[in-house]
Each structure stands twice: as structure tokens, then as C-alpha cells.
């Protein structure tokens, strides 16, 4: 299905990310870490779920570093839904690679420049993804509101072509939604009532 095809972008990005991480560890002569991340990349290539690194299973002695890693592991896991994998595949995959790198480097040396860089990039990326998700969900709420009220009725003053105050408020509300939802199309229809002579009604309708 289309959803699965889009979600595969997430797995493809993980494959590339873990391959690069494996090569980076190999260049540092950390063969164990290199092999570990290469295997995670192979799992991603088979579209098998690849879990985040678990700090508890690592030899991280400082409680503050461990607590921070655990906090972000729990919070980030909440974002790893199928919807987010489809909507933000590259961002989500990149964050997973950054998190795993952060955990790996914290075990080796929590104050190393690369550890601090991974931490900084992960936290900034995590916050940005949360903002993007909030914007997306706000737009979905606005879209649903517009769908719920697909018919906007406005009235003119009696025997006049100018809008009354309530009509102007209603139109302003519609303009607000349409500016934020440009894909929607607007169909305008209007008619007069039957009060008055035929000629008066015709003249009024032409205005």
C-alpha cells in the first residue's frame, strides 16, 4: 500500500544512518560497536523494527547522564508511531541514529566533543519534530472544523445588497480557515427572497 511505501522511506533512512555509524565506529577501531550498528542496519533493511539503544544495558556510571538518556528515550519513543514514520520519515530516522550515537558515546566518554555534539543535535532535532507535529495536528483540527461546517450561511439587510454585521463575522471566519487551508475550494451561491415586485427582486439580485 501507499502507506507502507512511504513508511519504507523511514527504514531506508535507518539503513543509511546505521551504515554510516558503523563505518564511523570502524574508523575508530571500535569493531564491536561497528558490528552492532551494522546488524541494526540489516534489520532495518528487512523492514524489521529496530529498537532504540537502552542506556540501562550500557555501562553508564553517572546517574545524571543515565537519567537524561532514559528520559529522552521514553519521550522519543512516544513519537515513533506509524503516522510520524510516514509524515516525517527522514527526521525520525535521523533522530534515532543521533540517539543511538549519543548513548554509545556517553558510555565511552560523556564529556567528549562528539558525545556533546550528538546530544545537542538530538535534543534540537527532537524539539523541532515536536513543533512540526503540533503544527500538523493544529492544521488537521482546523481542517476538521471546516469540514464540520461545510455550509456557511450569511444574510443581507432587508431589501439591500450590503452585508449585516453577523455576515461579515462569518465571512472573516471563513477567510481565516481558507488562508491556512489553500487546497480547499470555495463555491458561492446567492439568491433573493420573494418579497417585493419581480423587477425589484431582479434589480437587487444583480447587485
PDB file of C-alpha atoms in Angstrom:
ATOM      1  CA  UNK A   1       0.000   0.000   0.000  1.00  0.00           C
ATOM      2  CA  UNK A   2       0.982   3.662  -0.341  1.00  0.00           C
ATOM      3  CA  UNK A   3       1.320   3.995   3.432  1.00  0.00           C
ATOM      4  CA  UNK A   4       3.757   1.082   3.589  1.00  0.00           C
ATOM      5  CA  UNK A   5       5.744   2.510   0.665  1.00  0.00           C
ATOM      6  CA  UNK A   6       6.048   5.850   2.442  1.00  0.00           C
ATOM      7  CA  UNK A   7       6.971   4.146   5.714  1.00  0.00           C
ATOM      8  CA  UNK A   8       9.746   2.290   3.888  1.00  0.00           C
ATOM      9  CA  UNK A   9      11.419   5.692   3.445  1.00  0.00           C
ATOM     10  CA  UNK A  10      11.924   5.624   7.207  1.00  0.00           C
ATOM     11  CA  UNK A  11      13.557   2.178   7.085  1.00  0.00           C
ATOM     12  CA  UNK A  12      15.719   3.200   4.094  1.00  0.00           C
ATOM     13  CA  UNK A  13      16.945   6.233   6.039  1.00  0.00           C
ATOM     14  CA  UNK A  14      17.757   3.998   9.013  1.00  0.00           C
ATOM     15  CA  UNK A  15      19.772   1.683   6.765  1.00  0.00           C
ATOM     16  CA  UNK A  16      21.896   4.595   5.537  1.00  0.00           C
ATOM     17  CA  UNK A  17      22.236   6.049   9.033  1.00  0.00           C
ATOM     18  CA  UNK A  18      23.353   2.814  10.658  1.00  0.00           C
ATOM     19  CA  UNK A  19      25.747   2.087   7.803  1.00  0.00           C
ATOM     20  CA  UNK A  20      27.426   5.469   8.300  1.00  0.00           C
ATOM     21  CA  UNK A  21      27.510   4.969  12.060  1.00  0.00           C
ATOM     22  CA  UNK A  22      29.046   1.521  11.609  1.00  0.00           C
ATOM     23  CA  UNK A  23      31.743   2.944   9.317  1.00  0.00           C
ATOM     24  CA  UNK A  24      32.444   5.762  11.791  1.00  0.00           C
ATOM     25  CA  UNK A  25      32.919   3.268  14.638  1.00  0.00           C
ATOM     26  CA  UNK A  26      35.136   1.132  12.413  1.00  0.00           C
ATOM     27  CA  UNK A  27      37.368   4.126  11.699  1.00  0.00           C
ATOM     28  CA  UNK A  28      37.821   4.493  15.475  1.00  0.00           C
ATOM     29  CA  UNK A  29      38.771   0.780  15.621  1.00  0.00           C
ATOM     30  CA  UNK A  30      35.720   0.006  17.750  1.00  0.00           C
ATOM     31  CA  UNK A  31      34.941  -3.235  15.947  1.00  0.00           C
ATOM     32  CA  UNK A  32      32.276  -4.333  18.434  1.00  0.00           C
ATOM     33  CA  UNK A  33      30.242  -1.138  18.073  1.00  0.00           C
ATOM     34  CA  UNK A  34      30.729  -1.187  14.302  1.00  0.00           C
ATOM     35  CA  UNK A  35      29.370  -4.733  14.069  1.00  0.00           C
ATOM     36  CA  UNK A  36      26.491  -3.885  16.413  1.00  0.00           C
ATOM     37  CA  UNK A  37      25.258  -0.957  14.324  1.00  0.00           C
ATOM     38  CA  UNK A  38      25.797  -2.821  11.053  1.00  0.00           C
ATOM     39  CA  UNK A  39      23.415  -5.510  12.324  1.00  0.00           C
ATOM     40  CA  UNK A  40      20.836  -2.867  13.244  1.00  0.00           C
ATOM     41  CA  UNK A  41      21.108  -1.553   9.686  1.00  0.00           C
ATOM     42  CA  UNK A  42      20.471  -5.040   8.282  1.00  0.00           C
ATOM     43  CA  UNK A  43      17.348  -5.340  10.431  1.00  0.00           C
ATOM     44  CA  UNK A  44      16.098  -2.020   9.082  1.00  0.00           C
ATOM     45  CA  UNK A  45      16.778  -3.213   5.527  1.00  0.00           C
ATOM     46  CA  UNK A  46      14.453  -6.163   6.180  1.00  0.00           C
ATOM     47  CA  UNK A  47      11.801  -3.739   7.495  1.00  0.00           C
ATOM     48  CA  UNK A  48      12.160  -5.250  10.954  1.00  0.00           C
ATOM     49  CA  UNK A  49      11.565  -2.914  13.907  1.00  0.00           C
ATOM     50  CA  UNK A  50      14.868  -1.566  15.213  1.00  0.00           C
ATOM     51  CA  UNK A  51      14.730  -0.560  18.868  1.00  0.00           C
ATOM     52  CA  UNK A  52      16.495   2.428  20.330  1.00  0.00           C
ATOM     53  CA  UNK A  53      19.609   1.731  22.361  1.00  0.00           C
ATOM     54  CA  UNK A  54      18.804   1.016  26.013  1.00  0.00           C
ATOM     55  CA  UNK A  55      21.057   3.080  28.322  1.00  0.00           C
ATOM     56  CA  UNK A  56      20.330   0.739  31.229  1.00  0.00           C
ATOM     57  CA  UNK A  57      22.144  -2.055  29.381  1.00  0.00           C
ATOM     58  CA  UNK A  58      25.191   0.165  28.954  1.00  0.00           C
ATOM     59  CA  UNK A  59      27.974   0.832  31.404  1.00  0.00           C
ATOM     60  CA  UNK A  60      26.994   4.429  32.160  1.00  0.00           C
ATOM     61  CA  UNK A  61      28.024   5.146  35.724  1.00  0.00           C
ATOM     62  CA  UNK A  62      26.938   8.761  36.133  1.00  0.00           C
ATOM     63  CA  UNK A  63      23.281   8.830  37.270  1.00  0.00           C
ATOM     64  CA  UNK A  64      22.596  12.266  35.756  1.00  0.00           C
ATOM     65  CA  UNK A  65      23.703  11.206  32.271  1.00  0.00           C
ATOM     66  CA  UNK A  66      21.750   7.981  32.576  1.00  0.00           C
ATOM     67  CA  UNK A  67      18.569   9.741  33.744  1.00  0.00           C
ATOM     68  CA  UNK A  68      18.699  12.196  30.855  1.00  0.00           C
ATOM     69  CA  UNK A  69      19.167   9.445  28.299  1.00  0.00           C
ATOM     70  CA  UNK A  70      16.298   7.445  29.791  1.00  0.00           C
ATOM     71  CA  UNK A  71      14.025  10.495  29.810  1.00  0.00           C
ATOM     72  CA  UNK A  72      14.576  11.191  26.118  1.00  0.00           C
ATOM     73  CA  UNK A  73      14.302   7.511  25.232  1.00  0.00           C
ATOM     74  CA  UNK A  74      10.806   7.403  26.761  1.00  0.00           C
ATOM     75  CA  UNK A  75       9.731  10.722  25.231  1.00  0.00           C
ATOM     76  CA  UNK A  76      11.156   9.980  21.794  1.00  0.00           C
ATOM     77  CA  UNK A  77       9.525   6.536  21.763  1.00  0.00           C
ATOM     78  CA  UNK A  78       6.148   8.272  22.007  1.00  0.00           C
ATOM     79  CA  UNK A  79       6.827   9.924  18.648  1.00  0.00           C
ATOM     80  CA  UNK A  80       7.725   6.688  16.866  1.00  0.00           C
ATOM     81  CA  UNK A  81       4.228   5.983  15.561  1.00  0.00           C
ATOM     82  CA  UNK A  82       3.324   4.773  12.069  1.00  0.00           C
ATOM     83  CA  UNK A  83       1.805   8.188  11.323  1.00  0.00           C
ATOM     84  CA  UNK A  84       5.056  10.004  12.139  1.00  0.00           C
ATOM     85  CA  UNK A  85       7.105   7.430  10.210  1.00  0.00           C
ATOM     86  CA  UNK A  86       5.022   8.283   7.142  1.00  0.00           C
ATOM     87  CA  UNK A  87       4.859  12.058   7.637  1.00  0.00           C
ATOM     88  CA  UNK A  88       8.435  12.642   8.856  1.00  0.00           C
ATOM     89  CA  UNK A  89      10.473   9.553   7.867  1.00  0.00           C
ATOM     90  CA  UNK A  90      13.866  11.215   7.432  1.00  0.00           C
ATOM     91  CA  UNK A  91      13.598  13.341  10.561  1.00  0.00           C
ATOM     92  CA  UNK A  92      12.539  10.388  12.710  1.00  0.00           C
ATOM     93  CA  UNK A  93      15.253   8.094  11.356  1.00  0.00           C
ATOM     94  CA  UNK A  94      17.929  10.754  11.794  1.00  0.00           C
ATOM     95  CA  UNK A  95      16.889  11.255  15.421  1.00  0.00           C
ATOM     96  CA  UNK A  96      17.117   7.525  16.093  1.00  0.00           C
ATOM     97  CA  UNK A  97      20.666   7.437  14.713  1.00  0.00           C
ATOM     98  CA  UNK A  98      21.607  10.503  16.769  1.00  0.00           C
ATOM     99  CA  UNK A  99      20.141   8.989  19.929  1.00  0.00           C
ATOM    100  CA  UNK A 100      21.972   5.682  19.469  1.00  0.00           C
ATOM    101  CA  UNK A 101      25.198   7.596  18.764  1.00  0.00           C
ATOM    102  CA  UNK A 102      24.663   9.669  21.885  1.00  0.00           C
ATOM    103  CA  UNK A 103      24.198   6.541  24.032  1.00  0.00           C
ATOM    104  CA  UNK A 104      27.244   4.830  22.516  1.00  0.00           C
ATOM    105  CA  UNK A 105      29.477   7.840  23.035  1.00  0.00           C
ATOM    106  CA  UNK A 106      28.201   8.546  26.562  1.00  0.00           C
ATOM    107  CA  UNK A 107      29.299   5.069  27.579  1.00  0.00           C
ATOM    108  CA  UNK A 108      32.769   5.755  26.164  1.00  0.00           C
ATOM    109  CA  UNK A 109      33.192   9.334  27.370  1.00  0.00           C
ATOM    110  CA  UNK A 110      30.244  11.561  28.372  1.00  0.00           C
ATOM    111  CA  UNK A 111      32.334  14.748  28.052  1.00  0.00           C
ATOM    112  CA  UNK A 112      33.846  14.018  24.658  1.00  0.00           C
ATOM    113  CA  UNK A 113      33.147  16.573  21.891  1.00  0.00           C
ATOM    114  CA  UNK A 114      31.354  14.015  19.744  1.00  0.00           C
ATOM    115  CA  UNK A 115      29.127  12.989  22.690  1.00  0.00           C
ATOM    116  CA  UNK A 116      28.158  16.608  23.332  1.00  0.00           C
ATOM    117  CA  UNK A 117      27.533  17.144  19.614  1.00  0.00           C
ATOM    118  CA  UNK A 118      25.256  14.104  19.334  1.00  0.00           C
ATOM    119  CA  UNK A 119      23.384  15.207  22.453  1.00  0.00           C
ATOM    120  CA  UNK A 120      22.914  18.747  21.173  1.00  0.00           C
ATOM    121  CA  UNK A 121      21.798  17.673  17.690  1.00  0.00           C
ATOM    122  CA  UNK A 122      19.388  15.086  19.067  1.00  0.00           C
ATOM    123  CA  UNK A 123      17.692  17.426  21.555  1.00  0.00           C
ATOM    124  CA  UNK A 124      17.381  20.224  18.990  1.00  0.00           C
ATOM    125  CA  UNK A 125      16.001  17.823  16.376  1.00  0.00           C
ATOM    126  CA  UNK A 126      13.594  16.278  18.881  1.00  0.00           C
ATOM    127  CA  UNK A 127      12.196  19.692  19.836  1.00  0.00           C
ATOM    128  CA  UNK A 128      11.856  20.693  16.178  1.00  0.00           C
ATOM    129  CA  UNK A 129       9.995  17.480  15.334  1.00  0.00           C
ATOM    130  CA  UNK A 130       7.582  18.079  18.216  1.00  0.00           C
ATOM    131  CA  UNK A 131       6.918  21.595  16.886  1.00  0.00           C
ATOM    132  CA  UNK A 132       6.311  20.220  13.375  1.00  0.00           C
ATOM    133  CA  UNK A 133       3.876  17.634  14.744  1.00  0.00           C
ATOM    134  CA  UNK A 134       1.995  20.312  16.686  1.00  0.00           C
ATOM    135  CA  UNK A 135       1.666  22.452  13.555  1.00  0.00           C
ATOM    136  CA  UNK A 136       0.448  19.427  11.573  1.00  0.00           C
ATOM    137  CA  UNK A 137      -2.139  18.485  14.216  1.00  0.00           C
ATOM    138  CA  UNK A 138      -3.335  22.081  14.547  1.00  0.00           C
ATOM    139  CA  UNK A 139      -3.900  22.150  10.775  1.00  0.00           C
ATOM    140  CA  UNK A 140      -5.802  18.862  10.997  1.00  0.00           C
ATOM    141  CA  UNK A 141      -8.055  20.329  13.708  1.00  0.00           C
ATOM    142  CA  UNK A 142      -8.725  23.410  11.558  1.00  0.00           C
ATOM    143  CA  UNK A 143      -9.432  21.190   8.568  1.00  0.00           C
ATOM    144  CA  UNK A 144     -11.894  19.093  10.589  1.00  0.00           C
ATOM    145  CA  UNK A 145     -13.643  22.231  11.816  1.00  0.00           C
ATOM    146  CA  UNK A 146     -14.027  23.437   8.255  1.00  0.00           C
ATOM    147  CA  UNK A 147     -15.395  20.056   7.176  1.00  0.00           C
ATOM    148  CA  UNK A 148     -17.855  20.033  10.067  1.00  0.00           C
ATOM    149  CA  UNK A 149     -19.188  23.368   8.887  1.00  0.00           C
ATOM    150  CA  UNK A 150     -19.107  22.993   5.120  1.00  0.00           C
ATOM    151  CA  UNK A 151     -22.077  25.344   4.648  1.00  0.00           C
ATOM    152  CA  UNK A 152     -21.724  28.964   5.680  1.00  0.00           C
ATOM    153  CA  UNK A 153     -24.974  30.947   5.525  1.00  0.00           C
ATOM    154  CA  UNK A 154     -24.876  34.720   5.524  1.00  0.00           C
ATOM    155  CA  UNK A 155     -27.692  37.276   5.260  1.00  0.00           C
ATOM    156  CA  UNK A 156     -28.087  40.683   3.707  1.00  0.00           C
ATOM    157  CA  UNK A 157     -30.042  43.521   5.236  1.00  0.00           C
ATOM    158  CA  UNK A 158     -33.652  43.541   4.105  1.00  0.00           C
ATOM    159  CA  UNK A 159     -34.055  44.895   0.548  1.00  0.00           C
ATOM    160  CA  UNK A 160     -30.351  45.854   0.433  1.00  0.00           C
ATOM    161  CA  UNK A 161     -27.180  44.400  -1.082  1.00  0.00           C
ATOM    162  CA  UNK A 162     -24.881  45.218   1.838  1.00  0.00           C
ATOM    163  CA  UNK A 163     -23.918  42.593   4.430  1.00  0.00           C
ATOM    164  CA  UNK A 164     -25.051  42.777   8.026  1.00  0.00           C
ATOM    165  CA  UNK A 165     -22.601  42.514  10.955  1.00  0.00           C
ATOM    166  CA  UNK A 166     -23.187  38.804  11.575  1.00  0.00           C
ATOM    167  CA  UNK A 167     -22.488  38.044   7.900  1.00  0.00           C
ATOM    168  CA  UNK A 168     -19.180  39.924   7.991  1.00  0.00           C
ATOM    169  CA  UNK A 169     -18.089  37.979  11.092  1.00  0.00           C
ATOM    170  CA  UNK A 170     -18.973  34.707   9.388  1.00  0.00           C
ATOM    171  CA  UNK A 171     -17.026  35.627   6.254  1.00  0.00           C
ATOM    172  CA  UNK A 172     -13.973  36.665   8.266  1.00  0.00           C
ATOM    173  CA  UNK A 173     -14.067  33.290   9.996  1.00  0.00           C
ATOM    174  CA  UNK A 174     -14.171  31.530   6.624  1.00  0.00           C
ATOM    175  CA  UNK A 175     -11.283  33.643   5.284  1.00  0.00           C
ATOM    176  CA  UNK A 176      -9.216  32.682   8.348  1.00  0.00           C
ATOM    177  CA  UNK A 177      -9.617  28.959   7.601  1.00  0.00           C
ATOM    178  CA  UNK A 178      -9.145  29.230   3.850  1.00  0.00           C
ATOM    179  CA  UNK A 179      -5.855  31.122   4.206  1.00  0.00           C
ATOM    180  CA  UNK A 180      -4.493  28.213   6.239  1.00  0.00           C
ATOM    181  CA  UNK A 181      -6.060  25.520   4.064  1.00  0.00           C
ATOM    182  CA  UNK A 182      -5.293  26.609   0.476  1.00  0.00           C
ATOM    183  CA  UNK A 183      -6.303  23.245  -1.020  1.00  0.00           C
ATOM    184  CA  UNK A 184      -9.974  23.868  -0.250  1.00  0.00           C
ATOM    185  CA  UNK A 185     -12.216  25.357  -2.931  1.00  0.00           C
ATOM    186  CA  UNK A 186     -14.983  27.837  -2.245  1.00  0.00           C
ATOM    187  CA  UNK A 187     -18.347  27.748  -4.015  1.00  0.00           C
ATOM    188  CA  UNK A 188     -20.506  30.875  -3.707  1.00  0.00           C
ATOM    189  CA  UNK A 189     -24.246  30.800  -4.217  1.00  0.00           C
ATOM    190  CA  UNK A 190     -26.785  33.521  -3.574  1.00  0.00           C
ATOM    191  CA  UNK A 191     -30.448  34.308  -4.030  1.00  0.00           C
ATOM    192  CA  UNK A 192     -33.059  36.827  -3.031  1.00  0.00           C
ATOM    193  CA  UNK A 193     -36.306  36.157  -1.238  1.00  0.00           C
ATOM    194  CA  UNK A 194     -39.763  36.553  -2.805  1.00  0.00           C
ATOM    195  CA  UNK A 195     -40.752  39.733  -1.017  1.00  0.00           C
ATOM    196  CA  UNK A 196     -41.397  42.682  -3.354  1.00  0.00           C
ATOM    197  CA  UNK A 197     -42.081  43.135  -7.036  1.00  0.00           C
ATOM    198  CA  UNK A 198     -40.397  40.985  -9.652  1.00  0.00           C
ATOM    199  CA  UNK A 199     -38.445  43.923 -11.046  1.00  0.00           C
ATOM    200  CA  UNK A 200     -37.245  44.976  -7.552  1.00  0.00           C
ATOM    201  CA  UNK A 201     -36.045  41.435  -6.863  1.00  0.00           C
ATOM    202  CA  UNK A 202     -34.231  41.262 -10.238  1.00  0.00           C
ATOM    203  CA  UNK A 203     -32.535  44.616  -9.653  1.00  0.00           C
ATOM    204  CA  UNK A 204     -31.487  43.584  -6.146  1.00  0.00           C
ATOM    205  CA  UNK A 205     -30.102  40.220  -7.296  1.00  0.00           C
ATOM    206  CA  UNK A 206     -27.917  41.975  -9.897  1.00  0.00           C
ATOM    207  CA  UNK A 207     -26.186  43.958  -7.167  1.00  0.00           C
TER     208      UNK A 207
END
